mmCIF file of C-alpha atoms in Angstrom:
data_model
loop_
_atom_site.group_PDB
_atom_site.id
_atom_site.type_symbol
_atom_site.label_atom_id
_atom_site.label_comp_id
_atom_site.label_asym_id
_atom_site.label_seq_id
_atom_site.Cartn_x
_atom_site.Cartn_y
_atom_site.Cartn_z
ATOM 1 C CA ILE Z 26 144.373 163.598 121.374
ATOM 2 C CA THR Z 27 140.981 161.923 121.216
ATOM 3 C CA LEU Z 28 142.345 158.925 119.325
ATOM 4 C CA ASN Z 29 145.256 158.562 121.752
ATOM 5 C CA LEU Z 30 142.819 158.359 124.664
ATOM 6 C CA ALA Z 31 142.158 154.742 123.650
ATOM 7 C CA TRP Z 32 145.486 153.294 124.813
ATOM 8 C CA MET Z 33 145.469 155.628 127.855
ATOM 9 C CA LEU Z 34 142.103 154.186 128.851
ATOM 10 C CA VAL Z 35 143.482 150.653 128.674
ATOM 11 C CA LEU Z 36 146.056 151.536 131.353
ATOM 12 C CA ALA Z 37 143.780 153.772 133.419
ATOM 13 C CA ILE Z 38 141.024 151.205 133.993
ATOM 14 C CA PRO Z 39 143.128 148.641 135.949
ATOM 15 C CA MET Z 40 144.581 151.403 138.115
ATOM 16 C CA GLY Z 41 141.082 152.821 138.625
ATOM 17 C CA VAL Z 42 139.908 149.416 139.835
ATOM 18 C CA LEU Z 43 142.787 149.274 142.309
ATOM 19 C CA VAL Z 44 142.159 152.797 143.656
ATOM 20 C CA ALA Z 45 138.387 152.278 143.902
ATOM 21 C CA THR Z 46 138.736 148.942 145.702
ATOM 22 C CA LEU Z 47 141.264 150.328 148.144
ATOM 23 C CA MET Z 48 139.130 153.408 148.891
ATOM 24 C CA ALA Z 49 135.936 151.375 149.330
ATOM 25 C CA PHE Z 50 137.377 148.888 151.803
ATOM 26 C CA GLY Z 51 139.389 151.623 153.520
ATOM 27 C CA SER Z 52 136.194 153.598 154.085
ATOM 28 C CA LEU Z 53 134.422 150.510 155.446
ATOM 29 C CA ALA Z 54 137.314 149.817 157.809
ATOM 30 C CA SER Z 55 137.561 153.422 159.024
ATOM 31 C CA ASN Z 56 133.827 153.435 159.864
ATOM 32 C CA ASN Z 57 134.151 150.099 161.696
ATOM 33 C CA GLU Z 58 131.716 148.526 159.224
ATOM 34 C CA ILE Z 59 134.188 145.717 158.530
ATOM 35 C CA THR Z 60 134.191 144.898 162.247
ATOM 36 C CA ALA Z 61 130.387 144.966 162.365
ATOM 37 C CA MET Z 62 130.050 142.646 159.383
ATOM 38 C CA ARG Z 63 132.596 140.231 160.803
ATOM 39 C CA ALA Z 64 130.705 140.216 164.105
ATOM 40 C CA SER Z 65 127.572 139.302 162.126
ATOM 41 C CA GLY Z 66 129.347 136.307 160.594
ATOM 42 C CA VAL Z 67 130.210 137.823 157.208
ATOM 43 C CA SER Z 68 133.660 136.731 156.067
ATOM 44 C CA LEU Z 69 136.066 138.820 154.041
ATOM 45 C CA TYR Z 70 135.576 136.523 151.067
ATOM 46 C CA LEU Z 71 131.846 137.251 151.059
ATOM 47 C CA MET Z 72 132.547 140.993 151.298
ATOM 48 C CA MET Z 73 134.866 140.752 148.288
ATOM 49 C CA ALA Z 74 132.454 138.671 146.191
ATOM 50 C CA PRO Z 75 130.490 141.623 144.676
ATOM 51 C CA VAL Z 76 133.724 143.475 143.902
ATOM 52 C CA PHE Z 77 135.179 140.313 142.378
ATOM 53 C CA ILE Z 78 132.118 139.860 140.127
ATOM 54 C CA ALA Z 79 132.263 143.527 139.105
ATOM 55 C CA SER Z 80 135.955 143.174 138.223
ATOM 56 C CA ILE Z 81 135.123 140.210 135.969
ATOM 57 C CA VAL Z 82 132.579 142.358 134.122
ATOM 58 C CA VAL Z 83 135.120 145.186 133.746
ATOM 59 C CA CYS Z 84 137.718 142.659 132.562
ATOM 60 C CA TYR Z 85 135.367 141.316 129.877
ATOM 61 C CA LEU Z 86 134.472 144.804 128.655
ATOM 62 C CA LEU Z 87 138.157 145.784 128.522
ATOM 63 C CA ILE Z 88 138.962 142.654 126.500
ATOM 64 C CA ARG Z 89 136.262 143.630 124.007
ATOM 65 C CA PHE Z 90 137.633 147.181 123.945
ATOM 66 C CA ASN Z 91 141.177 145.894 123.270
ATOM 67 C CA ASN Z 92 139.991 143.819 120.313
ATOM 68 C CA ASP Z 93 137.255 145.988 118.803
ATOM 69 C CA VAL Z 94 138.103 149.643 119.538
ATOM 70 C CA LEU Z 95 141.814 149.942 120.353
ATOM 71 C CA PRO Z 96 143.183 148.478 117.059
ATOM 72 C CA ASP Z 97 141.103 150.874 114.941
ATOM 73 C CA ALA Z 98 142.066 153.841 117.143
ATOM 74 C CA ASN Z 99 145.775 152.990 116.892
ATOM 75 C CA HIS Z 100 145.474 152.626 113.128
ATOM 76 C CA GLN Z 101 143.722 155.971 112.742
ATOM 77 C CA VAL Z 102 146.396 157.634 114.909
ATOM 78 C CA ARG Z 103 149.160 156.308 112.657
ATOM 79 C CA VAL Z 104 147.363 157.406 109.484
ATOM 80 C CA LEU Z 105 146.692 160.877 110.917
ATOM 81 C CA GLN Z 106 150.293 161.308 112.091
ATOM 82 C CA THR Z 107 151.508 160.380 108.618
ATOM 83 C CA ASP Z 108 149.192 162.971 107.068
ATOM 84 C CA ILE Z 109 150.349 165.650 109.520
ATOM 85 C CA SER Z 110 154.022 164.881 108.815
ATOM 86 C CA ARG Z 111 153.358 165.519 105.135
ATOM 87 C CA LYS Z 112 152.163 169.015 106.000
ATOM 88 C CA LYS Z 113 155.151 169.800 108.267
ATOM 89 C CA PRO Z 114 158.166 167.736 107.137
ATOM 90 C CA THR Z 115 160.333 168.670 110.131
ATOM 91 C CA LEU Z 116 158.064 166.499 112.301
ATOM 92 C CA THR Z 117 159.603 163.435 110.640
ATOM 93 C CA LEU Z 118 163.181 164.648 111.172
ATOM 94 C CA VAL Z 119 164.580 163.064 114.329
ATOM 95 C CA PRO Z 120 167.796 164.766 115.483
ATOM 96 C CA GLY Z 121 170.776 162.439 115.205
ATOM 97 C CA MET Z 122 169.072 159.876 112.955
ATOM 98 C CA PHE Z 123 168.950 159.398 109.183
ATOM 99 C CA THR Z 124 165.425 159.907 107.839
ATOM 100 C CA GLN Z 125 164.056 158.735 104.492
ATOM 101 C CA LEU Z 126 162.013 161.884 103.978
ATOM 102 C CA LEU Z 127 162.016 161.628 100.179
ATOM 103 C CA GLN Z 128 162.761 158.772 97.856
ATOM 104 C CA GLY Z 129 166.414 158.708 96.843
ATOM 105 C CA HIS Z 130 167.535 160.941 99.749
ATOM 106 C CA SER Z 131 168.655 160.274 103.317
ATOM 107 C CA ILE Z 132 168.676 163.317 105.602
ATOM 108 C CA LEU Z 133 170.546 163.647 108.896
ATOM 109 C CA VAL Z 134 169.911 166.684 111.116
ATOM 110 C CA ARG Z 135 171.751 167.386 114.379
ATOM 111 C CA LYS Z 136 169.156 169.831 115.734
ATOM 112 C CA THR Z 137 165.611 170.940 114.915
ATOM 113 C CA PHE Z 138 163.470 173.736 116.348
ATOM 114 C CA GLU Z 139 159.934 173.285 117.620
ATOM 115 C CA HIS Z 140 158.460 176.575 116.427
ATOM 116 C CA SER Z 141 160.206 176.899 113.067
ATOM 117 C CA ASN Z 142 161.520 174.891 110.135
ATOM 118 C CA ASP Z 143 165.153 175.801 110.858
ATOM 119 C CA LEU Z 144 167.791 173.075 110.899
ATOM 120 C CA GLU Z 145 171.355 172.797 112.181
ATOM 121 C CA GLY Z 146 174.058 170.351 111.170
ATOM 122 C CA VAL Z 147 172.502 169.068 107.944
ATOM 123 C CA THR Z 148 173.847 166.060 106.017
ATOM 124 C CA ILE Z 149 172.063 164.832 102.871
ATOM 125 C CA LEU Z 150 172.920 161.647 100.980
ATOM 126 C CA ASP Z 151 171.630 161.985 97.414
ATOM 127 C CA TYR Z 152 171.544 158.650 95.568
ATOM 128 C CA SER Z 153 168.625 159.490 93.277
ATOM 129 C CA GLN Z 154 170.901 159.419 90.184
ATOM 130 C CA PRO Z 155 172.407 156.029 89.306
ATOM 131 C CA MET Z 156 175.519 157.578 87.741
ATOM 132 C CA MET Z 157 176.361 159.996 90.552
ATOM 133 C CA THR Z 158 176.269 159.911 94.360
ATOM 134 C CA ALA Z 159 176.401 163.195 96.240
ATOM 135 C CA THR Z 160 176.896 164.018 99.905
ATOM 136 C CA ILE Z 161 175.792 167.515 100.951
ATOM 137 C CA THR Z 162 176.745 169.019 104.303
ATOM 138 C CA ALA Z 163 175.726 172.414 105.706
ATOM 139 C CA HIS Z 164 176.101 174.298 108.974
ATOM 140 C CA HIS Z 165 172.418 175.290 109.031
ATOM 141 C CA GLY Z 166 169.395 175.535 106.785
ATOM 142 C CA THR Z 167 165.631 175.733 106.444
ATOM 143 C CA ILE Z 168 163.038 173.495 104.864
ATOM 144 C CA SER Z 169 159.716 174.689 103.437
ATOM 145 C CA PHE Z 170 157.193 174.171 100.659
ATOM 146 C CA SER Z 171 156.451 176.170 97.572
ATOM 147 C CA SER Z 172 153.208 178.163 97.497
ATOM 148 C CA ASP Z 173 151.360 175.337 95.699
ATOM 149 C CA TYR Z 174 152.862 172.620 97.947
ATOM 150 C CA GLN Z 175 154.222 170.839 94.882
ATOM 151 C CA LYS Z 176 157.915 171.435 95.637
ATOM 152 C CA LEU Z 177 159.961 170.864 98.774
ATOM 153 C CA ILE Z 178 162.562 173.615 99.108
ATOM 154 C CA MET Z 179 165.642 173.260 101.292
ATOM 155 C CA ASP Z 180 167.920 176.306 101.678
ATOM 156 C CA LEU Z 181 171.376 175.514 103.056
ATOM 157 C CA TRP Z 182 174.191 177.820 104.202
ATOM 158 C CA ASP Z 183 177.945 177.334 104.708
ATOM 159 C CA GLY Z 184 178.477 173.848 103.389
ATOM 160 C CA GLU Z 185 180.071 171.505 100.871
ATOM 161 C CA ILE Z 186 178.936 169.122 98.128
ATOM 162 C CA HIS Z 187 180.968 165.929 97.592
ATOM 163 C CA GLN Z 188 180.245 164.122 94.316
ATOM 164 C CA ILE Z 189 181.624 160.810 93.098
ATOM 165 C CA ASN Z 190 181.035 159.013 89.818
ATOM 166 C CA ASN Z 191 179.701 155.519 90.506
ATOM 167 C CA GLN Z 192 181.358 154.128 87.374
ATOM 168 C CA LEU Z 193 184.585 156.105 87.282
ATOM 169 C CA HIS Z 194 185.607 156.153 90.930
ATOM 170 C CA ASN Z 195 188.662 158.292 90.216
ATOM 171 C CA GLN Z 196 186.387 161.276 89.484
ATOM 172 C CA TYR Z 197 185.684 163.083 92.752
ATOM 173 C CA ARG Z 198 184.508 166.687 93.007
ATOM 174 C CA ILE Z 199 184.104 169.033 95.987
ATOM 175 C CA ILE Z 200 181.975 172.185 95.782
ATOM 176 C CA ARG Z 201 181.941 174.722 98.621
ATOM 177 C CA PHE Z 202 179.036 177.131 98.909
ATOM 178 C CA LYS Z 203 177.766 180.010 101.038
ATOM 179 C CA LYS Z 204 174.150 179.345 100.075
ATOM 180 C CA HIS Z 205 172.666 176.426 98.210
ATOM 181 C CA ARG Z 206 169.044 175.671 97.369
ATOM 182 C CA ILE Z 207 167.699 172.183 96.742
ATOM 183 C CA VAL Z 208 164.276 171.838 95.125
ATOM 184 C CA MET Z 209 162.655 168.421 95.224
ATOM 185 C CA GLU Z 210 159.302 167.040 94.252
ATOM 186 C CA ALA Z 211 156.949 167.089 97.249
ATOM 187 C CA GLU Z 212 154.154 165.006 95.831
ATOM 188 C CA GLY Z 213 152.071 163.577 98.671
ATOM 189 C CA PHE Z 214 153.311 166.046 101.304
ATOM 190 C CA ASN Z 215 150.346 168.408 101.100
ATOM 191 C CA PHE Z 216 147.901 167.656 103.915
ATOM 192 C CA GLN Z 217 145.056 165.417 102.843
ATOM 193 C CA ARG Z 218 143.350 162.599 104.660
ATOM 194 C CA SER Z 219 144.596 159.259 103.394
ATOM 195 C CA GLN Z 220 142.448 156.207 102.924
ATOM 196 C CA GLU Z 221 142.920 153.927 105.928
ATOM 197 C CA SER Z 222 142.877 150.866 103.673
ATOM 198 C CA ALA Z 223 146.036 152.153 101.969
ATOM 199 C CA PHE Z 224 148.112 151.457 105.110
ATOM 200 C CA THR Z 225 149.051 147.976 106.199
ATOM 201 C CA ARG Z 226 148.242 147.338 109.850
ATOM 202 C CA GLY Z 227 150.911 146.579 112.424
ATOM 203 C CA ASP Z 228 150.661 144.282 115.434
ATOM 204 C CA ARG Z 229 149.100 146.983 117.634
ATOM 205 C CA GLU Z 230 146.484 147.731 115.005
ATOM 206 C CA LEU Z 231 145.029 144.219 114.843
ATOM 207 C CA SER Z 232 142.640 142.251 117.021
ATOM 208 C CA ALA Z 233 143.709 139.066 118.771
ATOM 209 C CA ALA Z 234 141.807 136.920 116.247
ATOM 210 C CA ALA Z 235 143.528 138.624 113.306
ATOM 211 C CA MET Z 236 146.947 138.177 114.911
ATOM 212 C CA VAL Z 237 146.246 134.487 115.544
ATOM 213 C CA GLY Z 238 145.632 134.153 111.808
ATOM 214 C CA MET Z 239 148.927 135.945 111.102
ATOM 215 C CA VAL Z 240 150.759 133.610 113.491
ATOM 216 C CA ASP Z 241 149.313 130.537 111.743
ATOM 217 C CA SER Z 242 150.369 131.885 108.332
ATOM 218 C CA LEU Z 243 153.898 132.656 109.530
ATOM 219 C CA ARG Z 244 154.270 129.202 111.064
ATOM 220 C CA LYS Z 245 153.216 127.623 107.777
ATOM 221 C CA LEU Z 246 155.884 129.702 106.018
ATOM 222 C CA GLN Z 247 158.418 128.519 108.599
ATOM 223 C CA LEU Z 248 157.510 124.910 107.907
ATOM 224 C CA GLN Z 249 157.784 125.448 104.157
ATOM 225 C CA SER Z 250 161.210 127.043 104.607
ATOM 226 C CA ILE Z 251 162.445 124.078 106.650
ATOM 227 C CA GLN Z 252 161.049 121.596 104.143
ATOM 228 C CA ARG Z 253 162.654 123.476 101.249
ATOM 229 C CA SER Z 254 166.078 123.404 102.936
ATOM 230 C CA GLN Z 255 165.718 119.701 103.665
ATOM 231 C CA SER Z 256 164.745 118.943 100.077
ATOM 232 C CA LEU Z 257 167.765 120.879 98.756
ATOM 233 C CA VAL Z 258 170.100 118.909 100.989
ATOM 234 C CA ASP Z 259 168.505 115.569 100.040
ATOM 235 C CA LYS Z 260 168.566 116.398 96.331
ATOM 236 C CA SER Z 261 172.194 117.493 96.360
ATOM 237 C CA ILE Z 262 173.287 114.358 98.226
ATOM 238 C CA THR Z 263 171.364 112.191 95.769
ATOM 239 C CA ASN Z 264 172.976 113.881 92.758
ATOM 240 C CA LEU Z 265 176.482 113.692 94.189
ATOM 241 C CA TYR Z 266 176.343 110.028 95.125
ATOM 242 C CA SER Z 267 174.260 108.659 92.242
ATOM 243 C CA ALA Z 268 175.535 110.583 89.203
ATOM 244 C CA GLY Z 269 178.861 111.960 90.412
ATOM 245 C CA VAL Z 270 180.266 115.447 90.646
ATOM 246 C CA GLY Z 271 179.089 118.093 88.226
ATOM 247 C CA GLN Z 272 175.456 117.062 87.967
ATOM 248 C CA PRO Z 273 172.821 119.816 88.105
ATOM 249 C CA ILE Z 274 170.984 120.500 91.350
ATOM 250 C CA TRP Z 275 168.428 123.171 90.329
ATOM 251 C CA GLY Z 276 168.080 122.438 86.618
ATOM 252 C CA PHE Z 277 171.329 124.007 85.334
ATOM 253 C CA ALA Z 278 174.811 122.530 85.253
ATOM 254 C CA PRO Z 279 177.265 124.252 87.592
ATOM 255 C CA SER Z 280 180.826 124.704 86.535
ATOM 256 C CA SER Z 281 182.388 122.691 89.331
ATOM 257 C CA GLU Z 282 181.780 120.829 92.555
ATOM 258 C CA ALA Z 283 182.681 123.931 94.556
ATOM 259 C CA SER Z 284 179.989 126.013 92.865
ATOM 260 C CA GLN Z 285 177.372 123.395 93.757
ATOM 261 C CA PHE Z 286 178.234 123.586 97.424
ATOM 262 C CA ILE Z 287 178.402 127.412 97.345
ATOM 263 C CA GLN Z 288 174.945 127.624 95.805
ATOM 264 C CA LEU Z 289 173.615 125.031 98.229
ATOM 265 C CA ARG Z 290 175.073 126.907 101.212
ATOM 266 C CA GLN Z 291 173.616 130.221 100.034
ATOM 267 C CA ALA Z 292 170.188 128.685 99.538
ATOM 268 C CA ILE Z 293 170.214 127.110 103.000
ATOM 269 C CA GLU Z 294 171.469 130.342 104.613
ATOM 270 C CA ASN Z 295 168.655 132.276 102.948
ATOM 271 C CA ASP Z 296 166.121 129.773 104.239
ATOM 272 C CA LEU Z 297 167.599 130.001 107.748
ATOM 273 C CA LEU Z 298 167.398 133.802 107.678
ATOM 274 C CA GLN Z 299 163.795 133.651 106.506
ATOM 275 C CA ASN Z 300 163.004 131.094 109.185
ATOM 276 C CA HIS Z 301 164.517 133.345 111.876
ATOM 277 C CA TYR Z 302 162.577 136.350 110.553
ATOM 278 C CA TYR Z 303 159.338 134.399 110.660
ATOM 279 C CA GLY Z 304 160.120 133.313 114.232
ATOM 280 C CA VAL Z 305 160.726 136.902 115.349
ATOM 281 C CA GLU Z 306 157.462 138.035 113.759
ATOM 282 C CA VAL Z 307 155.559 135.178 115.405
ATOM 283 C CA LYS Z 308 156.847 136.154 118.854
ATOM 284 C CA LYS Z 309 156.042 139.808 118.214
ATOM 285 C CA TYR Z 310 152.431 138.936 117.441
ATOM 286 C CA LEU Z 311 152.216 136.551 120.412
ATOM 287 C CA VAL Z 312 153.401 139.339 122.730
ATOM 288 C CA GLU Z 313 150.558 141.580 121.588
ATOM 289 C CA ILE Z 314 148.019 138.745 121.828
ATOM 290 C CA HIS Z 315 148.959 138.015 125.440
ATOM 291 C CA LYS Z 316 149.024 141.743 126.271
ATOM 292 C CA LYS Z 317 145.411 142.155 125.119
ATOM 293 C CA TYR Z 318 144.366 139.693 127.839
ATOM 294 C CA ALA Z 319 147.016 140.247 130.530
ATOM 295 C CA ILE Z 320 146.095 143.903 131.150
ATOM 296 C CA PRO Z 321 142.323 143.231 131.536
ATOM 297 C CA ILE Z 322 143.034 140.299 133.887
ATOM 298 C CA ALA Z 323 144.967 142.781 136.058
ATOM 299 C CA CYS Z 324 141.558 144.292 136.986
ATOM 300 C CA ILE Z 325 140.753 141.035 138.805
ATOM 301 C CA VAL Z 326 144.245 140.749 140.304
ATOM 302 C CA PHE Z 327 144.086 144.266 141.767
ATOM 303 C CA VAL Z 328 140.943 143.383 143.725
ATOM 304 C CA PHE Z 329 143.032 141.003 145.840
ATOM 305 C CA ILE Z 330 145.554 143.809 146.379
ATOM 306 C CA GLY Z 331 143.156 146.692 147.061
ATOM 307 C CA ALA Z 332 140.761 144.995 149.505
ATOM 308 C CA PRO Z 333 143.322 143.873 152.132
ATOM 309 C CA LEU Z 334 145.365 147.073 151.748
ATOM 310 C CA GLY Z 335 142.274 149.199 152.352
ATOM 311 C CA ILE Z 336 141.449 147.276 155.529
ATOM 312 C CA MET Z 337 145.029 147.564 156.772
ATOM 313 C CA ALA Z 338 145.197 151.298 156.061
ATOM 314 C CA ARG Z 339 141.731 151.964 157.574
ATOM 315 C CA LYS Z 340 141.457 155.149 155.507
ATOM 316 C CA GLY Z 341 139.180 155.645 152.540
ATOM 317 C CA THR Z 342 140.472 158.968 151.227
ATOM 318 C CA PHE Z 343 141.558 159.410 147.631
ATOM 319 C CA GLY Z 344 145.059 160.472 148.697
ATOM 320 C CA MET Z 345 145.595 157.285 150.663
ATOM 321 C CA GLY Z 346 144.151 155.138 147.880
ATOM 322 C CA ALA Z 347 146.229 156.790 145.162
ATOM 323 C CA SER Z 348 149.476 156.705 147.158
ATOM 324 C CA LEU Z 349 149.186 153.030 148.120
ATOM 325 C CA SER Z 350 148.028 151.881 144.690
ATOM 326 C CA LEU Z 351 150.670 153.863 142.799
ATOM 327 C CA GLY Z 352 153.509 151.687 144.031
ATOM 328 C CA PHE Z 353 151.789 148.451 143.009
ATOM 329 C CA PHE Z 354 150.783 149.838 139.639
ATOM 330 C CA VAL Z 355 154.334 151.063 138.946
ATOM 331 C CA LEU Z 356 155.596 147.577 139.835
ATOM 332 C CA TYR Z 357 153.068 146.019 137.467
ATOM 333 C CA TRP Z 358 153.889 148.465 134.665
ATOM 334 C CA ALA Z 359 157.638 147.863 135.097
ATOM 335 C CA CYS Z 360 157.107 144.094 134.890
ATOM 336 C CA LEU Z 361 154.909 144.543 131.808
ATOM 337 C CA LYS Z 362 157.403 146.727 129.919
ATOM 338 C CA ALA Z 363 160.415 144.656 130.949
ATOM 339 C CA GLY Z 364 158.628 141.456 129.942
ATOM 340 C CA GLU Z 365 157.645 142.948 126.589
ATOM 341 C CA ASN Z 366 161.203 144.066 125.821
ATOM 342 C CA LEU Z 367 162.702 140.734 126.887
ATOM 343 C CA ALA Z 368 160.132 138.822 124.840
ATOM 344 C CA ASP Z 369 160.795 140.965 121.744
ATOM 345 C CA ARG Z 370 164.518 140.230 122.162
ATOM 346 C CA GLU Z 371 163.752 136.488 122.416
ATOM 347 C CA MET Z 372 165.087 136.313 125.975
ATOM 348 C CA LEU Z 373 161.701 135.289 127.419
ATOM 349 C CA GLU Z 374 158.718 133.431 126.083
ATOM 350 C CA PRO Z 375 155.886 135.821 125.097
ATOM 351 C CA TRP Z 376 153.440 134.408 127.655
ATOM 352 C CA MET Z 377 155.988 134.697 130.460
ATOM 353 C CA GLY Z 378 156.893 138.263 129.559
ATOM 354 C CA MET Z 379 153.272 139.454 129.491
ATOM 355 C CA TRP Z 380 151.953 137.496 132.486
ATOM 356 C CA MET Z 381 154.949 137.962 134.780
ATOM 357 C CA GLY Z 382 153.464 141.045 136.472
ATOM 358 C CA ASN Z 383 150.096 139.341 137.005
ATOM 359 C CA ILE Z 384 151.756 136.271 138.513
ATOM 360 C CA ILE Z 385 153.800 138.330 140.972
ATOM 361 C CA LEU Z 386 150.873 140.496 142.066
ATOM 362 C CA ILE Z 387 148.380 137.632 142.407
ATOM 363 C CA ILE Z 388 150.797 135.861 144.762
ATOM 364 C CA VAL Z 389 151.130 139.018 146.852
ATOM 365 C CA GLY Z 390 147.382 139.656 146.695
ATOM 366 C CA VAL Z 391 146.397 136.143 147.765
ATOM 367 C CA TYR Z 392 148.860 136.272 150.653
ATOM 368 C CA LEU Z 393 147.501 139.626 151.870
ATOM 369 C CA THR Z 394 143.901 138.459 151.450
ATOM 370 C CA LEU Z 395 144.501 135.279 153.460
ATOM 371 C CA ARG Z 396 146.225 137.253 156.215
ATOM 372 C CA THR Z 397 143.396 139.759 156.383
ATOM 373 C CA ALA Z 398 140.703 137.059 156.295
ATOM 374 C CA ARG Z 399 142.335 135.348 159.278
ATOM 375 C CA GLU Z 400 142.296 138.686 161.107
ATOM 376 C CA THR Z 401 146.100 138.755 161.242
ATOM 377 C CA PRO Z 402 146.772 141.615 158.856
ATOM 378 C CA ASN Z 403 150.192 142.292 160.354
ATOM 379 C CA ILE Z 404 152.719 140.424 158.245
ATOM 380 C CA GLN Z 405 154.783 137.934 160.249
ATOM 381 C CA TRP Z 406 158.213 138.408 158.730
ATOM 382 C CA TYR Z 407 159.507 135.409 160.679
ATOM 383 C CA ASP Z 408 157.553 133.166 158.286
ATOM 384 C CA PHE Z 409 159.864 134.221 155.475
ATOM 385 C CA THR Z 410 162.972 133.189 157.455
ATOM 386 C CA ARG Z 411 161.936 129.561 157.028
ATOM 387 C CA LEU Z 412 163.507 129.799 153.593
ATOM 388 C CA LEU Z 413 166.892 130.595 155.189
ATOM 389 C CA PRO Z 414 169.357 128.069 156.726
ATOM 390 C CA LYS Z 415 168.619 127.109 160.336
ATOM 391 C CA SER Z 416 171.752 128.844 161.618
ATOM 392 C CA TRP Z 417 170.491 132.158 160.191
ATOM 393 C CA ARG Z 418 166.988 131.976 161.664
ATOM 394 C CA THR Z 419 166.104 134.140 164.647
ATOM 395 C CA HIS Z 420 162.758 133.650 166.338
ATOM 396 C CA PRO Z 421 161.261 136.818 167.845
ATOM 397 C CA ASP Z 422 160.869 135.066 171.215
ATOM 398 C CA ALA Z 423 164.479 133.883 171.284
ATOM 399 C CA GLU Z 424 165.782 137.050 172.934
ATOM 400 C CA GLU Z 425 163.104 136.878 175.659
ATOM 401 C CA LYS Z 426 163.993 133.254 176.420
ATOM 402 C CA LYS Z 427 167.670 134.142 176.714
ATOM 403 C CA SER Z 428 166.911 136.988 179.119
#
């Protein structure tokens, strides 16, 4: 729980800035202090200046937190969860999905139970033996450890075992059982703290600087893959036109012209697949890099939302601040998650996916701030009708003129 507080804090700070700003300016407005300061010649921009400077400080500290503290916390969470799953193997069994719990076995469970190690609808694919493949099904079962935690014991009831010889496919055997026990080696499942250096770090467990280095390395690999494909094509064309059909391309003589083209096509397809994989990984890292800066910048953006909203509401209570800020934060979070998913699926550029929420909210915030600064906080919806065709526009004074 303590380690998971890190990523919760990253989301809580921007919302806290929004709530605090809205409550502060709402309290000033409700006590008529905003009116008094305006009468003294203090503009809204000058009132917002200290809050704006404070938000920059919070933004900088959150950026440092995202790059120095959050990656290590996420990494320690993953290592600890892996160690816990070794102690209780049912934690790694996701109902309805095949799980590689042990090497050489794939386990599918339809239902698990939170307070026990009971299982329902068990299917086990055993491919640990090269000569024989077995599929084991059971209505229900249990999974546990031996007393010394060296063996993983799975007791199954009411099931079947289907075995097929991988060399002689005409040999197929079915065994039906009332109770069947499977004993497997459970080395590494007993709970012990793993060395953090033994786990490779994912994108959410790296700082922005480390991910920039990964992006540069992947782009170099992309360039090498493209150059290798180009050299294969150039070399094959040179051999075919200079020496005729049947000349070697990679140092050995192929049997025919067709085999040369088949090998060339396979090599190019492999390079294209590698190039696509590198591109996907690059975008995945870029998404996380932009996220580490987009969320802290939201602290500054929310100042332009909270200040005018607080003045409009003229209430500085926590309930008012939380209720008004919740809608904007949900909008921002929806834009952030949607942008991340679209960027991971290569439907949006990483920067667009991560900064889309900030762009939308800063436009709204600047508009509200300008309206409030001009002492016209009420939004004139007629201004938006200028985007519509002239025949659709209706001025609010039109009805009075007609009457």
